[in-house]
Amino acid sequence: MDINNSVALVTGANRGLGRAFAQRLLDRGARKVYATARRPESVDLPGVEVLALDVTDPASVRAAAEAASDVTLLVNNAGITTGTSLVTGPLDGVRHELETNLFGSLTMIRELAPALAANGGGAVVNVLSAMSWFGVDGANAYHLSKAAAWAMTNGVRLELAGQGTLVTAVHLGLADTDMSAGWAVDKIAPSALADAALDGVEAGSAEVLADQWTRDVKARLQLTPEERDAATARGLAAMAAG
């Protein structure tokens, strides 16, 4: 699909990657951009149409879908990380990440799929992570939620193919946002990530690997678990060392 003249809805558009998506959509000629956030007053980007949206609240999702019935591109960007471990961390933290990162995106797709079909098929972008494919002690709730979201994306892609809807998974390492502020390492600029994702949509790509770190992680999936864990540990150490 062509980004120019599209009608896009971006979740979590008040800051970070979501704000960058909304800005680049406007820059690339989108006819309308619905910028959504739990606190709509926190959206400060001129030229967008602001909607209140909590992706973990089905009624809020339904209301946003009704307001954006002309949508042709859904960008599922909203996400959280709580730093929760699977075994010793609070189970509520694990559930919270799954409700946001997995079920939030799935609920958005379920509610907006009929509108996408009615408007010609369109596209869905799910912002995932290189951590779809590896775990880290202290952040495995995030790993679980992104791995599950990857599987969901692959399933939804098959289910929506018949209505002509492209579903694109976008994986990245670290972006220069508040979520990664504590990491003094190379990070992809939010605008560069948004452009890579939108370029992928225009090319009809099912998957976008936005940086070299992510491409390296994906390439290691053929290894044994022991080999993958060792390679990941080396990669994280090298990243931290600069």
PDB file of C-alpha atoms in Angstrom, residues 130 133-134 209-223 228 231-232 235 239:
ATOM      1  CA  ALA A 130      14.561  -8.624  18.877  1.00  0.00           C
ATOM      2  CA  TRP A 133      13.703 -14.411  20.059  1.00  0.00           C
ATOM      3  CA  PHE A 134      15.783 -14.291  23.248  1.00  0.00           C
ATOM      4  CA  LEU A 209      14.418  -6.255  10.763  1.00  0.00           C
ATOM      5  CA  ALA A 210      15.303  -2.681  11.590  1.00  0.00           C
ATOM      6  CA  ASP A 211      18.946  -2.927  12.683  1.00  0.00           C
ATOM      7  CA  GLN A 212      22.003  -5.170  12.493  1.00  0.00           C
ATOM      8  CA  TRP A 213      21.592  -6.375  16.087  1.00  0.00           C
ATOM      9  CA  THR A 214      18.150  -7.710  15.227  1.00  0.00           C
ATOM     10  CA  ARG A 215      19.371  -9.347  12.032  1.00  0.00           C
ATOM     11  CA  ASP A 216      22.128 -11.085  14.014  1.00  0.00           C
ATOM     12  CA  VAL A 217      19.656 -12.309  16.644  1.00  0.00           C
ATOM     13  CA  LYS A 218      17.276 -13.676  13.994  1.00  0.00           C
ATOM     14  CA  ALA A 219      20.134 -15.489  12.274  1.00  0.00           C
ATOM     15  CA  ARG A 220      20.915 -17.332  15.516  1.00  0.00           C
ATOM     16  CA  LEU A 221      17.554 -19.094  15.639  1.00  0.00           C
ATOM     17  CA  GLN A 222      19.074 -22.051  13.818  1.00  0.00           C
ATOM     18  CA  LEU A 223      21.500 -22.672  16.709  1.00  0.00           C
ATOM     19  CA  ARG A 228      21.946 -19.130  21.257  1.00  0.00           C
ATOM     20  CA  ALA A 231      25.895 -15.893  21.604  1.00  0.00           C
ATOM     21  CA  THR A 232      23.286 -13.616  23.143  1.00  0.00           C
ATOM     22  CA  GLY A 235      26.331  -9.844  22.102  1.00  0.00           C
ATOM     23  CA  MET A 239      26.810  -3.897  23.261  1.00  0.00           C
TER      24      MET A 239
END
